[in-house]
Coordinates of C-alpha atoms in Angstrom, one line a residue:
X26 CA 102.9 86.2 83.0
X27 CA 101.6 82.8 82.1
X28 CA 105.1 81.6 81.0
X29 CA 106.7 82.7 84.3
X30 CA 103.9 81.1 86.2
X31 CA 104.5 77.8 84.4
X32 CA 108.2 78.0 85.3
X33 CA 107.4 78.6 88.9
X34 CA 105.0 75.6 88.8
X35 CA 107.9 73.4 87.6
X36 CA 110.1 74.6 90.5
X37 CA 107.8 73.5 93.3
X38 CA 109.4 72.0 96.4
X39 CA 110.8 68.5 95.8
X40 CA 112.1 65.7 98.0
X41 CA 115.0 65.5 95.5
X42 CA 116.3 68.9 96.6
X43 CA 118.4 67.3 99.3
X44 CA 120.4 65.6 96.6
X45 CA 121.4 68.9 95.0
X46 CA 125.0 69.9 95.6
X47 CA 123.8 73.4 96.7
X48 CA 122.2 71.6 99.8
X49 CA 125.0 69.2 100.4
X50 CA 125.8 69.6 104.1
X51 CA 129.2 67.8 104.2
X52 CA 131.1 71.0 104.9
X53 CA 128.5 72.9 106.9
X54 CA 129.3 74.0 110.4
X55 CA 127.0 74.4 113.4
X56 CA 127.1 77.9 114.7
X57 CA 125.2 80.1 117.1
X58 CA 123.4 83.1 115.5
X59 CA 125.3 85.5 117.8
X60 CA 128.6 84.0 116.7
X61 CA 128.1 85.2 113.1
X62 CA 125.7 88.1 113.5
X63 CA 126.0 91.4 115.3
X64 CA 123.2 93.3 116.9
X65 CA 124.3 96.9 116.0
X66 CA 123.6 99.8 118.3
X67 CA 124.9 102.8 116.3
X68 CA 123.1 105.9 117.7
X69 CA 122.9 109.5 116.4
X70 CA 120.8 112.6 116.4
X71 CA 119.0 112.2 113.1
X72 CA 118.9 115.9 112.4
X73 CA 122.6 116.3 113.1
X74 CA 123.3 113.3 110.9
X75 CA 121.2 114.7 108.1
X76 CA 118.7 111.8 108.2
X77 CA 115.3 112.6 106.9
X78 CA 113.5 109.2 107.4
X79 CA 112.6 106.9 110.2
X80 CA 111.4 103.3 110.2
X81 CA 108.9 102.2 112.8
X82 CA 107.6 98.7 113.3
X83 CA 104.4 99.7 111.4
X84 CA 106.5 100.3 108.3
X85 CA 107.7 96.7 108.1
X86 CA 105.4 94.4 106.1
X87 CA 105.0 90.8 107.3
X88 CA 106.9 88.4 105.0
X89 CA 108.4 91.2 102.8
X90 CA 112.1 92.1 102.8
X91 CA 111.4 95.6 101.4
X92 CA 110.6 98.8 103.2
X93 CA 107.9 100.5 101.1
X94 CA 106.9 103.2 103.6
X95 CA 108.5 105.2 106.3
X96 CA 108.0 108.3 108.4
X97 CA 109.6 111.8 108.2
X98 CA 112.0 112.9 110.9
X99 CA 110.8 116.5 110.5
X100 CA 107.4 115.4 111.8
X101 CA 109.0 114.6 115.2
X102 CA 110.6 111.4 116.3
X103 CA 112.6 110.3 119.4
X104 CA 114.4 107.4 117.6
X105 CA 118.1 107.5 117.6
X106 CA 119.3 104.0 116.5
X107 CA 120.7 104.2 113.0
X108 CA 120.5 101.8 110.2
X109 CA 122.4 101.8 106.9
X110 CA 121.7 100.3 103.5
X111 CA 122.2 96.5 103.5
X112 CA 121.6 96.0 107.2
X113 CA 118.8 93.7 108.3
X114 CA 115.9 95.0 110.3
X115 CA 114.1 92.5 112.6
X116 CA 110.9 93.3 114.6
X117 CA 111.5 92.1 118.1
X118 CA 108.0 93.0 119.4
X119 CA 105.3 90.5 118.4
X120 CA 107.8 88.4 116.5
X121 CA 105.0 86.1 115.2
X122 CA 104.2 88.9 112.8
X123 CA 107.3 87.9 110.8
X124 CA 108.6 91.5 110.2
X125 CA 112.0 91.3 108.6
X126 CA 113.4 93.8 106.0
X127 CA 116.7 94.9 104.4
X128 CA 117.4 98.6 104.8
X129 CA 117.7 100.3 101.4
X130 CA 118.4 103.8 102.8
X131 CA 119.9 105.6 105.8
X132 CA 117.4 106.1 108.6
X133 CA 116.8 105.9 112.3
X134 CA 114.6 103.0 113.6
X135 CA 112.2 102.2 116.4
X136 CA 113.5 100.6 119.6
X137 CA 111.3 97.6 118.7
X138 CA 113.6 96.8 115.8
X139 CA 117.0 95.1 115.9
X140 CA 119.5 96.2 113.4
X141 CA 121.6 93.2 112.3
X142 CA 124.7 92.6 110.2
X143 CA 127.1 89.7 109.7
X144 CA 130.0 89.5 112.2
X145 CA 133.3 88.7 110.3
X146 CA 133.3 87.0 107.0
X147 CA 131.7 83.6 107.7
X148 CA 128.2 84.7 106.8
X149 CA 127.3 86.6 103.6
X150 CA 125.2 89.7 104.1
X151 CA 122.9 88.6 101.2
X152 CA 121.9 85.4 103.0
X153 CA 121.3 86.8 106.5
X154 CA 117.7 88.1 105.8
X155 CA 116.6 84.7 104.6
X156 CA 117.9 83.0 107.7
X157 CA 115.9 85.5 109.7
X158 CA 112.8 84.7 107.6
X159 CA 113.1 81.0 108.1
X160 CA 110.5 79.0 110.1
X161 CA 113.0 77.7 112.6
X162 CA 114.3 81.1 113.4
X163 CA 110.8 82.5 113.9
X164 CA 109.8 79.5 116.1
X165 CA 112.8 80.3 118.2
X166 CA 112.1 84.1 118.4
X167 CA 108.4 83.5 119.3
X168 CA 109.3 80.8 121.8
X169 CA 111.7 83.0 123.6
X170 CA 109.5 86.1 123.7
X171 CA 108.3 87.4 127.1
X172 CA 105.3 89.5 127.9
X173 CA 101.6 88.9 127.6
X174 CA 100.2 91.9 125.8
X175 CA 103.2 92.8 123.7
X176 CA 105.7 90.0 123.8
X177 CA 109.3 90.8 122.9
X178 CA 112.3 88.6 122.2
X179 CA 115.6 89.7 123.6
X180 CA 119.0 89.6 121.8
X181 CA 120.6 87.0 124.1
X182 CA 117.8 84.6 123.2
X183 CA 118.2 85.2 119.5
X184 CA 122.0 85.0 119.8
X185 CA 121.6 81.5 121.2
X186 CA 119.8 80.2 118.1
X187 CA 121.8 77.3 116.5
X188 CA 121.9 76.4 112.8
X189 CA 124.2 74.8 110.3
X190 CA 126.1 77.4 108.2
X191 CA 126.9 76.6 104.6
X192 CA 130.3 77.3 103.2
X193 CA 130.7 80.6 101.4
X194 CA 130.4 79.3 97.9
X195 CA 127.1 77.6 98.7
X196 CA 125.9 80.7 100.5
X197 CA 126.5 82.6 97.4
X198 CA 124.5 80.2 95.2
X199 CA 121.7 80.1 97.7
X200 CA 121.5 83.9 98.0
X201 CA 121.5 84.4 94.3
X202 CA 118.6 81.9 94.0
X203 CA 116.6 83.4 96.8
X204 CA 117.1 87.0 95.7
X205 CA 116.1 86.1 92.1
X206 CA 112.9 84.7 93.4
X207 CA 112.4 87.8 95.5
X208 CA 112.8 89.9 92.3
X209 CA 110.2 87.8 90.6
X210 CA 107.8 88.2 93.6
X211 CA 108.3 92.0 93.7
X212 CA 107.6 92.2 89.9
X213 CA 104.3 90.4 90.3
X214 CA 103.4 92.4 93.4
X215 CA 104.1 95.7 91.6
X216 CA 102.0 94.6 88.7
X217 CA 99.3 93.6 91.1
X218 CA 99.4 97.0 92.7
X219 CA 99.2 98.7 89.3
X220 CA 96.2 96.4 88.4
X221 CA 94.5 97.3 91.7
X222 CA 95.0 100.9 90.9
X223 CA 93.3 100.5 87.5
X224 CA 90.4 98.6 89.1
X225 CA 89.9 101.4 91.6
X226 CA 90.2 104.2 89.0
X227 CA 87.7 102.3 86.7
X228 CA 85.2 102.0 89.6
X229 CA 85.5 105.6 90.6
X230 CA 85.4 107.2 87.1
X231 CA 83.5 104.8 84.9
X232 CA 81.0 103.2 87.3
X233 CA 80.3 106.5 88.9
X234 CA 80.2 108.6 85.7
X235 CA 78.7 112.0 86.5
X236 CA 76.3 111.6 83.6
X237 CA 74.5 108.8 85.4
X238 CA 71.3 109.8 87.2
X239 CA 71.4 109.4 91.0
X240 CA 68.6 107.7 92.9
X241 CA 68.0 106.6 96.5
X242 CA 69.1 103.0 97.1
X243 CA 65.6 102.2 98.2
X244 CA 64.4 102.6 94.6
X245 CA 66.2 99.4 93.6
X246 CA 66.0 97.6 97.0
X247 CA 63.4 94.8 97.4
X248 CA 64.3 94.0 101.0
X249 CA 66.8 94.2 103.8
X250 CA 67.3 91.1 106.0
X251 CA 68.9 91.5 109.4
X252 CA 71.0 88.8 111.0
X253 CA 70.5 87.6 114.6
X254 CA 72.5 87.8 117.8
X255 CA 73.4 84.3 119.0
X256 CA 76.0 83.0 121.5
X257 CA 79.2 81.6 119.9
X258 CA 82.7 80.8 120.9
X259 CA 85.6 82.5 119.2
X260 CA 86.7 79.6 117.0
X261 CA 85.4 78.6 113.5
X262 CA 82.7 75.9 113.2
X263 CA 84.1 72.6 112.0
X264 CA 82.3 70.0 109.8
X265 CA 78.9 69.1 111.2
X266 CA 78.9 72.2 113.4
X267 CA 77.0 75.5 113.0
X268 CA 78.5 79.0 113.1
X269 CA 77.5 82.6 113.1
X270 CA 79.5 85.1 110.9
X271 CA 81.7 87.7 112.5
X272 CA 81.5 91.2 111.1
X273 CA 85.0 90.6 109.7
X274 CA 83.5 88.0 107.4
X275 CA 82.8 90.9 105.1
X276 CA 86.5 91.3 104.5
X277 CA 88.8 93.5 102.4
X278 CA 89.1 90.9 99.7
X279 CA 85.5 89.8 99.8
X280 CA 83.5 87.2 101.7
X281 CA 85.7 85.2 104.2
X282 CA 83.7 82.2 105.6
X283 CA 86.5 81.4 108.0
X284 CA 85.6 84.5 110.0
X285 CA 82.8 82.9 112.1
X286 CA 82.1 81.7 115.6
X287 CA 81.0 78.2 116.5
X288 CA 77.5 78.2 118.0
X289 CA 77.3 76.8 121.6
X290 CA 73.6 75.9 121.1
X291 CA 72.8 74.4 117.6
X292 CA 69.1 75.1 118.2
X293 CA 69.8 78.8 117.9
X294 CA 70.8 78.4 114.2
X295 CA 68.3 80.0 111.9
X296 CA 68.3 78.2 108.5
X297 CA 66.6 81.1 106.7
X298 CA 69.6 83.3 107.7
X299 CA 72.2 80.9 106.3
X300 CA 74.6 82.2 103.6
X301 CA 73.7 81.5 100.0
X302 CA 75.6 82.1 96.8
X303 CA 74.9 85.6 95.6
X304 CA 74.0 87.1 99.0
X305 CA 74.8 90.8 99.0
X306 CA 76.1 91.6 102.5
X307 CA 76.8 94.9 104.3
X308 CA 78.1 95.6 107.7
X309 CA 75.8 97.8 109.8
X310 CA 78.3 98.1 112.7
X311 CA 82.1 98.6 112.6
X312 CA 84.7 101.3 112.8
X313 CA 84.0 104.5 110.9
X314 CA 86.2 103.3 108.1
X315 CA 84.7 99.8 107.8
X316 CA 81.0 100.3 108.7
X317 CA 79.0 99.8 105.5
X318 CA 81.6 97.5 104.0
X319 CA 80.0 95.2 101.3
X320 CA 80.7 91.9 99.6
X321 CA 78.9 89.2 97.6
X322 CA 79.1 85.6 98.8
X323 CA 80.4 83.5 96.0
X324 CA 78.9 80.1 97.1
X325 CA 76.5 78.5 99.6
X326 CA 77.5 78.1 103.3
X327 CA 74.4 76.3 104.7
X328 CA 76.1 75.9 108.2
X329 CA 76.8 79.6 108.6
X330 CA 74.2 82.3 109.5
X331 CA 74.2 86.1 109.5
X332 CA 75.1 87.9 112.7
X333 CA 73.2 90.9 114.0
X334 CA 75.9 93.2 112.8
X335 CA 75.5 92.1 109.1
X336 CA 72.6 92.8 106.8
X337 CA 71.6 91.2 103.5
X338 CA 70.4 93.5 100.7
X339 CA 68.0 92.0 98.1
X340 CA 68.0 94.1 94.9
X341 CA 65.6 94.3 92.0
X342 CA 67.8 92.4 89.5
X343 CA 65.6 93.8 86.7
X344 CA 67.1 97.2 87.5
X345 CA 70.5 96.4 89.0
X346 CA 73.5 94.2 88.4
X347 CA 74.7 93.3 91.9
X348 CA 78.4 93.3 91.0
X349 CA 78.0 96.9 89.7
X350 CA 76.3 98.0 92.9
X351 CA 79.2 96.4 94.9
X352 CA 81.7 98.6 93.1
X353 CA 79.4 101.6 93.6
X354 CA 79.0 101.1 97.4
X355 CA 82.8 100.7 97.7
X356 CA 83.4 104.1 95.9
X357 CA 84.6 107.3 97.6
X358 CA 81.4 109.0 96.7
X359 CA 79.2 106.5 98.5
X360 CA 81.7 105.8 101.3
X361 CA 81.5 109.6 102.2
X362 CA 77.8 109.3 102.6
X363 CA 78.1 106.1 104.7
X364 CA 80.7 107.7 107.0
X365 CA 78.6 110.9 107.4
X366 CA 75.6 108.8 108.4
X367 CA 77.5 106.5 110.8
X368 CA 76.5 107.2 114.4
X369 CA 77.8 106.3 117.8
X370 CA 79.4 108.0 120.7
X371 CA 82.3 105.5 121.0
X372 CA 85.5 106.2 119.1
X373 CA 85.8 102.7 117.8
X374 CA 82.4 101.4 116.7
X375 CA 79.9 103.2 114.5
X376 CA 76.5 102.1 113.3
X377 CA 74.4 102.8 110.2
X378 CA 70.7 102.3 110.2
X379 CA 68.6 100.6 107.6
X380 CA 66.9 103.9 106.9
X381 CA 70.2 105.6 106.1
X382 CA 71.2 102.7 103.9
X383 CA 68.0 103.1 102.0
X384 CA 68.6 106.8 101.6
X385 CA 72.1 106.5 100.0
X386 CA 72.3 108.2 96.6
X387 CA 73.7 105.9 94.0
X388 CA 74.2 106.2 90.2
X389 CA 71.7 104.2 88.1
X390 CA 72.6 103.7 84.4
X391 CA 70.6 101.3 82.2
X392 CA 71.1 97.7 83.1
X393 CA 72.9 96.9 79.9
X394 CA 75.4 99.6 80.6
X395 CA 75.9 98.2 84.1
X396 CA 76.5 94.7 82.7
X397 CA 79.1 96.1 80.2
X398 CA 80.9 97.9 83.0
X399 CA 80.9 94.7 85.2
X400 CA 82.5 92.7 82.4
X401 CA 85.3 95.2 82.0
X402 CA 85.7 95.4 85.8
X403 CA 85.8 91.6 86.0
X404 CA 88.6 91.3 83.6
X405 CA 90.7 93.7 85.8
X406 CA 89.8 91.7 88.9
X407 CA 90.7 88.4 87.3
X408 CA 94.1 89.8 86.2
X409 CA 94.7 91.1 89.7
X410 CA 93.9 87.7 91.2
X411 CA 96.3 85.9 88.7
X412 CA 99.1 88.3 89.6
X413 CA 98.6 87.8 93.3
X414 CA 98.5 84.1 92.8
X415 CA 101.8 84.2 90.9
X416 CA 103.4 86.2 93.7
X417 CA 102.2 83.7 96.2
X418 CA 103.7 80.8 94.2
X419 CA 107.0 82.6 94.1
X420 CA 106.9 83.3 97.8
X421 CA 106.1 79.7 98.6
X422 CA 109.1 78.6 96.5
X423 CA 111.3 81.0 98.4
X424 CA 109.9 79.8 101.7
X425 CA 110.5 76.2 100.9
X426 CA 114.2 76.8 99.8
X427 CA 114.8 78.9 102.9
X428 CA 113.5 76.1 105.1
X429 CA 115.4 73.4 103.3
X430 CA 118.5 75.6 104.0
X431 CA 117.6 75.5 107.7
X432 CA 116.9 71.8 107.8
X433 CA 113.0 71.9 107.8
X434 CA 110.7 70.4 105.2
X435 CA 107.5 72.5 105.0

């Protein structure tokens, strides 16, 4: 992995790219998207056609050219527009989400997805998805979208998009380059998924070993500190300003300081509620699936304070390793308790009380055993982070080449 990462580092975007023959534009021709691309509208009854899968907008992942999930026609579907392997799928609703993929199997697709293919032989099929992923194309798609709640771009607007089309031999070289980078990206992402699976399995089986005695969380809790409700505007605080955390600051990948609201009145800021390195945070109000989400703040944020929907847990560190308890509170065993305790009549937001948090049953091995488990877990988390960083480097390189192709330096 380190060798490949080094190679990618050497291939960072360069101002000298324009001098490469692959980017020489001497024979490129300006075209309209609709002159070289068809918006296909092949329809069928999926059952009569023997199609088992359907692709909805929710199955397209932003920024990924691969369809990893799909729905089953047998479960009931009204879609009848067909796609075939190699055709390009473009999400026309909320185009800013950047949903583009290449179909790898026969299926029917949602009406919110265009099915695209080259018209004639001027544009290679292998290059089309990268044109659709380019910054210029998305700017055009978003800029021509209509509708306030769920904006959509129409085909006539996309068809009017103009760009310079390389000659076929350059298209071939560019496509080979971009798909090779895509293969590298997918390899890193697959490895990252496998690593994440190991981390999850380790947490579930080793950190929650059935031989460890269970105790109420209050046994190892020194205090619970509640945040405060203050008035903020829905934009992050800038330098010199004060902010209050959103509940989303306790995020899926840990603490996210960007998720805050700028305070309207600086005098409402409570310094004792500011975020400090090592703070163990838990959400007391969120959806059923997210209430009780936890994270540990990695560094000080003296200009950000806890909101009323976020609590800080102070543990007896003579008895508990906070990183161990973070893994425990994320486990299925403890999540089941949290979701059972979560109250609220609304379908969206649920609450968990401080008393219920204190009553959670958690495993408590000896501190030395906790620390040993944390070390193993940390190795897995660091490997996962390195794999994701390598995938991001490859994606950045692909993005830069695509935009150089479309005449944009990003």
